[in-house]
Amino acid sequence: MNMRKSFMTCVVLITTALTVQAQQLPAYLDESKTIEQRIDDALSRMTLNEKIRVIHAQSKFSAAGVPRLGMPDFWTDDGPHGVRPDVLWDEWVQAGQTNDSCVAFPALTCLAATWNTNLARLYGESLGEEARYRGKDMILGPGVNIYRTPLAGRNFEYMGEDPWLASRMVVPYVQGLQSKGVASCVKHYALNNDEEYRHQVNVVVSDRALHEIYLPAFRAAVTEGKAWGIMGAYNLYKNQHNCHNEVMLNRILKGDWQYDGVVVSDWGGCHDSEQAIFNGLDMEFGTWTDGLTMGRTNAYDTYYMAEPYKKLIREATGERRADLLKALDEKVRRVLRLYFRTTMNNHRAQGFLCSDDHYAAARKIAGEGIVLLKNSPVADLSAKNKKAQKPLLPLDLANCKKVLVVGENAIKMMTVGGGSSSLKVQREVLPLDGLQEFVNRQSVNCQLDYARGYVGDTVQSYDGVTVGRSLYETRSADELISEAVAKAKDADVVIVFGGLNKSNYQDSEGHDRKNFDMPYAQNRLVESLLDVNPRVVFVNISGNAAAMPWIGRVPAVVQGWFLGSESGHALADVLTGAVNPSGKLPFTWYRSLEQCGAHALNTYPGTWRADKKIIDEEYKEDIFVGYRWTDRLKKEKPLFAFGHGLSYTTFRLGKATADKTSMQQGGSITFTVPVTNTGDRAGSETVQLYIHDVKSSVERPVKELKAFQKVYLQPGETRNVTLTIGTDALSFYDEQAGQWRAEAGDFDALIGTASDQLPMRVRFTLAH
């Protein structure tokens, strides 16, 4: 009994001691306080030098903490598709570590093509876990700039042409990433729609197009996703660089949207101390690419928001000094808020690196994002009737004696190169290897042969990361095509892995494509193969569309994207039918550039000013981007419509009904659509709802996507899909009033499975 009393006495003493200790903690370390209370306390303790210290970089990817207050350094890293390998403190060269490999997830065009918000959440969570294990506090992504032209080199990092689709996909990505205690840094805000002159382009765009097309995904990331970071873009708007832009950052982002996170400059995107101080920038990165040159011991101190800012404060007096200090405290307050959400959050998990779950997530996302563009009937090799036909895909390997794989993209790593999204992966399964593995696993009597077909890029490394198997090749284009043709003559199926790659002037940061054509003599290769074998599957590996002049002759076309670590497995899954394709295009696939508004109106890439320092690019197509433009013209249809994607099964949509015929301002209306799988295998279909304004006081698109839902069904199964929209789905941006407006009147809900397959029309009224 005495022992029990002694024990209880010890517990009381320890508890009392801990309580006293907690009471003695400074408020900024006391987790019982709100973040804002902790920020106030920390800010009051910081010196001028410490405040300046935290608002600019100290290395390629880090910003300093406050050691005196126990605040660690803050580490960022590229990119949106995987955690970039560590580089040296002041150079882009890899640091040579052995524990900084990662799982590469599919590029964001592929994620958008899943039309599956649950997978966007899984993507963010998985990436966040990898980042946490690597000690990263912010991932520089995701990207949500609009697919305005198919020549833009960085389109593969973004989520397509439609603001609603991008908005719905970015929110769960951000939430998933930040649920792991890693900040998202949504980029590139805003109007970063081409790469070639990204530092000089001054975008001229209407307020309506800005708010209806180019800002909604950013707005959703901020107001719904609660993003902790936003990265300014390189380009200019209203003659101010977007990394310090009064309208973009102060008025819209921090004013209208009440954003409470940090604005980070793109690397080298800051150009002026005065504008950086007063026009919304919070953290400056990459102003000079090498922090230890420029004639200084530490060039980071000469950043626009470093010593120059401090000098302005020390030399200023009166109201000017007060304004400089107020602006500084506002920046530091935002940085501290970021710290308390990340580096000062003691409850963050440690994360996982290259786990089985992450590879499974990458494969799942890739499989759902692959788009079956075309699948026409050809001779059925397994049928006794020689005239019998069936779709070429999925591959019937049990009845194939020889499958020929052609193309450099079958053996080329796509996780390496392309700019800041380049990765060092633990593994990347190449398409040829994925197919061979599948054949071996199935134990079928099928020979898999390979021919190079074309040479696109023989570079063996990028930023110190090697590209796997050697791509060195000395044979001419004629020799390579001749070899492929000879092997194709006796093949049951020919699979061409072609498209683009991540080299300069392809799908890559820093440059745009020079034309819309398929590169590297691939058209000649495909035509030559078709001349000797009609059973050709073309798998396009890219983040962009390209012209396909042979499309009428090729029975099967698959959009394979840049699929990351599990590329070969995911492609084999879909080609063989182990996974039923369900991806839908997140952009319009034009037949030619003349079908794209930016090119039809000759607005891309803009006009140089007389001094040759700035190029003005006017978005003359205004709100009519992608399908909005092709709908408006009503001319030749695109090659493949926005939202298009086939399946190995078939679906039937029943009659769509609405829960009411009229909705009030601020109200909502729900549409119900029965969907039946009428085929013989399980699969997913995406029901899409577009809104058509019957009569409007302003010109509006023929239709605009405003809701979608993906549904998975077993053969013969029927499920009801419900799609709910509010008044915002009926609104346009009123430039005169500077706000969104929904006009009373009649609207049509157009419902179907692609932007050119909308058989159902349900009319309803927005009441006065």
PDB file of N, CA and C in Angstrom, residues 390-454:
ATOM      1  N   LYS A 390     -12.713  -9.201 -85.528  1.00  0.00           N
ATOM      2  CA  LYS A 390     -12.949  -8.674 -84.188  1.00  0.00           C
ATOM      3  C   LYS A 390     -11.946  -7.562 -83.940  1.00  0.00           C
ATOM      4  N   PRO A 391     -12.184  -6.700 -82.957  1.00  0.00           N
ATOM      5  CA  PRO A 391     -11.228  -5.621 -82.676  1.00  0.00           C
ATOM      6  C   PRO A 391      -9.830  -6.175 -82.425  1.00  0.00           C
ATOM      7  N   LEU A 392      -8.824  -5.444 -82.872  1.00  0.00           N
ATOM      8  CA  LEU A 392      -7.445  -5.908 -82.744  1.00  0.00           C
ATOM      9  C   LEU A 392      -7.009  -6.020 -81.289  1.00  0.00           C
ATOM     10  N   LEU A 393      -7.516  -5.122 -80.455  1.00  0.00           N
ATOM     11  CA  LEU A 393      -7.189  -5.171 -79.028  1.00  0.00           C
ATOM     12  C   LEU A 393      -8.414  -5.624 -78.240  1.00  0.00           C
ATOM     13  N   PRO A 394      -8.217  -6.358 -77.125  1.00  0.00           N
ATOM     14  CA  PRO A 394      -6.922  -6.722 -76.542  1.00  0.00           C
ATOM     15  C   PRO A 394      -6.223  -7.824 -77.329  1.00  0.00           C
ATOM     16  N   LEU A 395      -4.904  -7.901 -77.176  1.00  0.00           N
ATOM     17  CA  LEU A 395      -4.106  -8.882 -77.889  1.00  0.00           C
ATOM     18  C   LEU A 395      -4.506 -10.299 -77.489  1.00  0.00           C
ATOM     19  N   ASP A 396      -4.658 -11.142 -78.472  1.00  0.00           N
ATOM     20  CA  ASP A 396      -4.967 -12.556 -78.236  1.00  0.00           C
ATOM     21  C   ASP A 396      -3.655 -13.335 -78.338  1.00  0.00           C
ATOM     22  N   LEU A 397      -2.850 -13.279 -77.286  1.00  0.00           N
ATOM     23  CA  LEU A 397      -1.513 -13.869 -77.328  1.00  0.00           C
ATOM     24  C   LEU A 397      -1.553 -15.381 -77.467  1.00  0.00           C
ATOM     25  N   ALA A 398      -2.630 -16.002 -77.002  1.00  0.00           N
ATOM     26  CA  ALA A 398      -2.730 -17.461 -77.097  1.00  0.00           C
ATOM     27  C   ALA A 398      -2.791 -17.917 -78.548  1.00  0.00           C
ATOM     28  N   ASN A 399      -3.235 -17.030 -79.434  1.00  0.00           N
ATOM     29  CA  ASN A 399      -3.340 -17.374 -80.845  1.00  0.00           C
ATOM     30  C   ASN A 399      -2.349 -16.598 -81.707  1.00  0.00           C
ATOM     31  N   CYS A 400      -1.330 -16.035 -81.075  1.00  0.00           N
ATOM     32  CA  CYS A 400      -0.278 -15.326 -81.798  1.00  0.00           C
ATOM     33  C   CYS A 400       1.015 -16.125 -81.734  1.00  0.00           C
ATOM     34  N   LYS A 401       1.595 -16.372 -82.882  1.00  0.00           N
ATOM     35  CA  LYS A 401       2.894 -17.036 -82.900  1.00  0.00           C
ATOM     36  C   LYS A 401       4.030 -16.026 -82.789  1.00  0.00           C
ATOM     37  N   LYS A 402       3.814 -14.832 -83.338  1.00  0.00           N
ATOM     38  CA  LYS A 402       4.869 -13.814 -83.302  1.00  0.00           C
ATOM     39  C   LYS A 402       4.260 -12.426 -83.162  1.00  0.00           C
ATOM     40  N   VAL A 403       4.742 -11.685 -82.187  1.00  0.00           N
ATOM     41  CA  VAL A 403       4.386 -10.279 -82.013  1.00  0.00           C
ATOM     42  C   VAL A 403       5.653  -9.458 -82.190  1.00  0.00           C
ATOM     43  N   LEU A 404       5.610  -8.510 -83.097  1.00  0.00           N
ATOM     44  CA  LEU A 404       6.758  -7.648 -83.334  1.00  0.00           C
ATOM     45  C   LEU A 404       6.552  -6.310 -82.635  1.00  0.00           C
ATOM     46  N   VAL A 405       7.507  -5.927 -81.792  1.00  0.00           N
ATOM     47  CA  VAL A 405       7.505  -4.621 -81.141  1.00  0.00           C
ATOM     48  C   VAL A 405       8.502  -3.730 -81.884  1.00  0.00           C
ATOM     49  N   VAL A 406       8.054  -2.545 -82.255  1.00  0.00           N
ATOM     50  CA  VAL A 406       8.880  -1.618 -83.027  1.00  0.00           C
ATOM     51  C   VAL A 406       8.914  -0.269 -82.320  1.00  0.00           C
ATOM     52  N   GLY A 407      10.063   0.379 -82.334  1.00  0.00           N
ATOM     53  CA  GLY A 407      10.122   1.760 -81.875  1.00  0.00           C
ATOM     54  C   GLY A 407      11.062   2.011 -80.721  1.00  0.00           C
ATOM     55  N   GLU A 408      11.746   3.127 -80.781  1.00  0.00           N
ATOM     56  CA  GLU A 408      12.669   3.505 -79.713  1.00  0.00           C
ATOM     57  C   GLU A 408      11.958   3.669 -78.382  1.00  0.00           C
ATOM     58  N   ASN A 409      10.736   4.148 -78.410  1.00  0.00           N
ATOM     59  CA  ASN A 409      10.035   4.397 -77.148  1.00  0.00           C
ATOM     60  C   ASN A 409       9.694   3.118 -76.394  1.00  0.00           C
ATOM     61  N   ALA A 410       9.907   1.967 -77.021  1.00  0.00           N
ATOM     62  CA  ALA A 410       9.712   0.696 -76.319  1.00  0.00           C
ATOM     63  C   ALA A 410      10.872   0.381 -75.394  1.00  0.00           C
ATOM     64  N   ILE A 411      12.025   1.035 -75.619  1.00  0.00           N
ATOM     65  CA  ILE A 411      13.224   0.729 -74.831  1.00  0.00           C
ATOM     66  C   ILE A 411      13.826   1.970 -74.178  1.00  0.00           C
ATOM     67  N   LYS A 412      13.112   3.088 -74.222  1.00  0.00           N
ATOM     68  CA  LYS A 412      13.659   4.352 -73.725  1.00  0.00           C
ATOM     69  C   LYS A 412      13.020   4.742 -72.405  1.00  0.00           C
ATOM     70  N   MET A 413      13.840   5.050 -71.398  1.00  0.00           N
ATOM     71  CA  MET A 413      13.324   5.545 -70.125  1.00  0.00           C
ATOM     72  C   MET A 413      12.722   6.933 -70.312  1.00  0.00           C
ATOM     73  N   MET A 414      11.520   7.137 -69.803  1.00  0.00           N
ATOM     74  CA  MET A 414      10.860   8.434 -69.912  1.00  0.00           C
ATOM     75  C   MET A 414      10.776   9.151 -68.572  1.00  0.00           C
ATOM     76  N   THR A 415      11.407   8.578 -67.546  1.00  0.00           N
ATOM     77  CA  THR A 415      11.469   9.288 -66.265  1.00  0.00           C
ATOM     78  C   THR A 415      12.681  10.214 -66.224  1.00  0.00           C
ATOM     79  N   VAL A 416      13.572  10.084 -67.205  1.00  0.00           N
ATOM     80  CA  VAL A 416      14.799  10.876 -67.250  1.00  0.00           C
ATOM     81  C   VAL A 416      14.666  11.939 -68.336  1.00  0.00           C
ATOM     82  N   GLY A 417      14.984  13.191 -67.996  1.00  0.00           N
ATOM     83  CA  GLY A 417      14.893  14.273 -68.959  1.00  0.00           C
ATOM     84  C   GLY A 417      13.604  15.059 -68.828  1.00  0.00           C
ATOM     85  N   GLY A 418      13.464  16.064 -69.675  1.00  0.00           N
ATOM     86  CA  GLY A 418      12.245  16.864 -69.682  1.00  0.00           C
ATOM     87  C   GLY A 418      12.287  18.093 -68.802  1.00  0.00           C
ATOM     88  N   GLY A 419      13.443  18.340 -68.150  1.00  0.00           N
ATOM     89  CA  GLY A 419      13.545  19.526 -67.298  1.00  0.00           C
ATOM     90  C   GLY A 419      13.425  19.182 -65.834  1.00  0.00           C
ATOM     91  N   SER A 420      12.729  20.018 -65.086  1.00  0.00           N
ATOM     92  CA  SER A 420      12.683  19.880 -63.625  1.00  0.00           C
ATOM     93  C   SER A 420      11.943  18.627 -63.172  1.00  0.00           C
ATOM     94  N   SER A 421      11.189  17.987 -64.054  1.00  0.00           N
ATOM     95  CA  SER A 421      10.469  16.775 -63.668  1.00  0.00           C
ATOM     96  C   SER A 421      11.320  15.521 -63.837  1.00  0.00           C
ATOM     97  N   SER A 422      12.570  15.667 -64.257  1.00  0.00           N
ATOM     98  CA  SER A 422      13.445  14.508 -64.430  1.00  0.00           C
ATOM     99  C   SER A 422      13.721  13.853 -63.077  1.00  0.00           C
ATOM    100  N   LEU A 423      13.732  12.512 -63.070  1.00  0.00           N
ATOM    101  CA  LEU A 423      13.831  11.773 -61.816  1.00  0.00           C
ATOM    102  C   LEU A 423      14.949  10.734 -61.859  1.00  0.00           C
ATOM    103  N   LYS A 424      15.292  10.239 -60.694  1.00  0.00           N
ATOM    104  CA  LYS A 424      16.178   9.082 -60.573  1.00  0.00           C
ATOM    105  C   LYS A 424      15.361   7.987 -59.905  1.00  0.00           C
ATOM    106  N   VAL A 425      14.882   7.060 -60.702  1.00  0.00           N
ATOM    107  CA  VAL A 425      13.947   6.063 -60.187  1.00  0.00           C
ATOM    108  C   VAL A 425      14.681   4.829 -59.684  1.00  0.00           C
ATOM    109  N   GLN A 426      14.051   4.176 -58.732  1.00  0.00           N
ATOM    110  CA  GLN A 426      14.573   2.884 -58.291  1.00  0.00           C
ATOM    111  C   GLN A 426      14.467   1.877 -59.429  1.00  0.00           C
ATOM    112  N   ARG A 427      13.366   1.955 -60.163  1.00  0.00           N
ATOM    113  CA  ARG A 427      13.224   1.134 -61.356  1.00  0.00           C
ATOM    114  C   ARG A 427      12.197   1.766 -62.282  1.00  0.00           C
ATOM    115  N   GLU A 428      12.350   1.491 -63.572  1.00  0.00           N
ATOM    116  CA  GLU A 428      11.349   1.856 -64.565  1.00  0.00           C
ATOM    117  C   GLU A 428      11.198   0.673 -65.508  1.00  0.00           C
ATOM    118  N   VAL A 429      10.026   0.079 -65.510  1.00  0.00           N
ATOM    119  CA  VAL A 429       9.765  -1.058 -66.387  1.00  0.00           C
ATOM    120  C   VAL A 429       9.461  -0.513 -67.780  1.00  0.00           C
ATOM    121  N   LEU A 430      10.294  -0.858 -68.751  1.00  0.00           N
ATOM    122  CA  LEU A 430      10.126  -0.364 -70.110  1.00  0.00           C
ATOM    123  C   LEU A 430       9.046  -1.167 -70.832  1.00  0.00           C
ATOM    124  N   PRO A 431       8.399  -0.583 -71.847  1.00  0.00           N
ATOM    125  CA  PRO A 431       7.305  -1.277 -72.526  1.00  0.00           C
ATOM    126  C   PRO A 431       7.673  -2.650 -73.076  1.00  0.00           C
ATOM    127  N   LEU A 432       8.839  -2.761 -73.721  1.00  0.00           N
ATOM    128  CA  LEU A 432       9.244  -4.058 -74.262  1.00  0.00           C
ATOM    129  C   LEU A 432       9.404  -5.086 -73.150  1.00  0.00           C
ATOM    130  N   ASP A 433      10.011  -4.673 -72.046  1.00  0.00           N
ATOM    131  CA  ASP A 433      10.220  -5.590 -70.928  1.00  0.00           C
ATOM    132  C   ASP A 433       8.907  -5.973 -70.263  1.00  0.00           C
ATOM    133  N   GLY A 434       7.986  -5.027 -70.177  1.00  0.00           N
ATOM    134  CA  GLY A 434       6.689  -5.326 -69.582  1.00  0.00           C
ATOM    135  C   GLY A 434       5.918  -6.348 -70.387  1.00  0.00           C
ATOM    136  N   LEU A 435       5.964  -6.222 -71.714  1.00  0.00           N
ATOM    137  CA  LEU A 435       5.282  -7.198 -72.568  1.00  0.00           C
ATOM    138  C   LEU A 435       5.940  -8.572 -72.480  1.00  0.00           C
ATOM    139  N   GLN A 436       7.295  -8.579 -72.475  1.00  0.00           N
ATOM    140  CA  GLN A 436       7.988  -9.857 -72.391  1.00  0.00           C
ATOM    141  C   GLN A 436       7.683 -10.559 -71.073  1.00  0.00           C
ATOM    142  N   GLU A 437       7.640  -9.793 -70.001  1.00  0.00           N
ATOM    143  CA  GLU A 437       7.311 -10.357 -68.691  1.00  0.00           C
ATOM    144  C   GLU A 437       5.904 -10.953 -68.704  1.00  0.00           C
ATOM    145  N   PHE A 438       4.966 -10.267 -69.344  1.00  0.00           N
ATOM    146  CA  PHE A 438       3.595 -10.770 -69.410  1.00  0.00           C
ATOM    147  C   PHE A 438       3.541 -12.066 -70.210  1.00  0.00           C
ATOM    148  N   VAL A 439       4.236 -12.119 -71.349  1.00  0.00           N
ATOM    149  CA  VAL A 439       4.258 -13.324 -72.180  1.00  0.00           C
ATOM    150  C   VAL A 439       4.842 -14.493 -71.399  1.00  0.00           C
ATOM    151  N   ASN A 440       5.945 -14.230 -70.691  1.00  0.00           N
ATOM    152  CA  ASN A 440       6.571 -15.298 -69.910  1.00  0.00           C
ATOM    153  C   ASN A 440       5.641 -15.807 -68.813  1.00  0.00           C
ATOM    154  N   ARG A 441       4.934 -14.883 -68.179  1.00  0.00           N
ATOM    155  CA  ARG A 441       4.065 -15.250 -67.069  1.00  0.00           C
ATOM    156  C   ARG A 441       2.860 -16.062 -67.549  1.00  0.00           C
ATOM    157  N   GLN A 442       2.390 -15.771 -68.762  1.00  0.00           N
ATOM    158  CA  GLN A 442       1.225 -16.477 -69.293  1.00  0.00           C
ATOM    159  C   GLN A 442       1.579 -17.829 -69.894  1.00  0.00           C
ATOM    160  N   SER A 443       2.877 -18.059 -70.106  1.00  0.00           N
ATOM    161  CA  SER A 443       3.353 -19.334 -70.673  1.00  0.00           C
ATOM    162  C   SER A 443       2.661 -19.653 -71.997  1.00  0.00           C
ATOM    163  N   VAL A 444       2.493 -18.655 -72.834  1.00  0.00           N
ATOM    164  CA  VAL A 444       1.896 -18.861 -74.156  1.00  0.00           C
ATOM    165  C   VAL A 444       3.006 -19.093 -75.176  1.00  0.00           C
ATOM    166  N   ASN A 445       2.639 -19.754 -76.239  1.00  0.00           N
ATOM    167  CA  ASN A 445       3.607 -20.055 -77.292  1.00  0.00           C
ATOM    168  C   ASN A 445       3.680 -18.888 -78.268  1.00  0.00           C
ATOM    169  N   CYS A 446       4.178 -17.766 -77.769  1.00  0.00           N
ATOM    170  CA  CYS A 446       4.237 -16.540 -78.563  1.00  0.00           C
ATOM    171  C   CYS A 446       5.645 -15.969 -78.497  1.00  0.00           C
ATOM    172  N   GLN A 447       6.226 -15.723 -79.660  1.00  0.00           N
ATOM    173  CA  GLN A 447       7.559 -15.130 -79.721  1.00  0.00           C
ATOM    174  C   GLN A 447       7.433 -13.612 -79.794  1.00  0.00           C
ATOM    175  N   LEU A 448       8.206 -12.928 -78.955  1.00  0.00           N
ATOM    176  CA  LEU A 448       8.225 -11.465 -78.964  1.00  0.00           C
ATOM    177  C   LEU A 448       9.527 -11.018 -79.610  1.00  0.00           C
ATOM    178  N   ASP A 449       9.428 -10.309 -80.719  1.00  0.00           N
ATOM    179  CA  ASP A 449      10.613  -9.828 -81.435  1.00  0.00           C
ATOM    180  C   ASP A 449      10.642  -8.302 -81.372  1.00  0.00           C
ATOM    181  N   TYR A 450      11.804  -7.715 -81.665  1.00  0.00           N
ATOM    182  CA  TYR A 450      11.949  -6.258 -81.558  1.00  0.00           C
ATOM    183  C   TYR A 450      12.759  -5.719 -82.720  1.00  0.00           C
ATOM    184  N   ALA A 451      12.352  -4.523 -83.183  1.00  0.00           N
ATOM    185  CA  ALA A 451      13.114  -3.761 -84.177  1.00  0.00           C
ATOM    186  C   ALA A 451      13.094  -2.297 -83.771  1.00  0.00           C
ATOM    187  N   ARG A 452      14.229  -1.627 -83.875  1.00  0.00           N
ATOM    188  CA  ARG A 452      14.356  -0.228 -83.424  1.00  0.00           C
ATOM    189  C   ARG A 452      13.414   0.696 -84.202  1.00  0.00           C
ATOM    190  N   GLY A 453      13.400   0.600 -85.509  1.00  0.00           N
ATOM    191  CA  GLY A 453      12.448   1.367 -86.310  1.00  0.00           C
ATOM    192  C   GLY A 453      12.827   2.803 -86.573  1.00  0.00           C
ATOM    193  N   TYR A 454      13.246   3.518 -85.546  1.00  0.00           N
ATOM    194  CA  TYR A 454      13.654   4.917 -85.696  1.00  0.00           C
ATOM    195  C   TYR A 454      14.579   5.288 -84.543  1.00  0.00           C
TER     196      TYR A 454
END
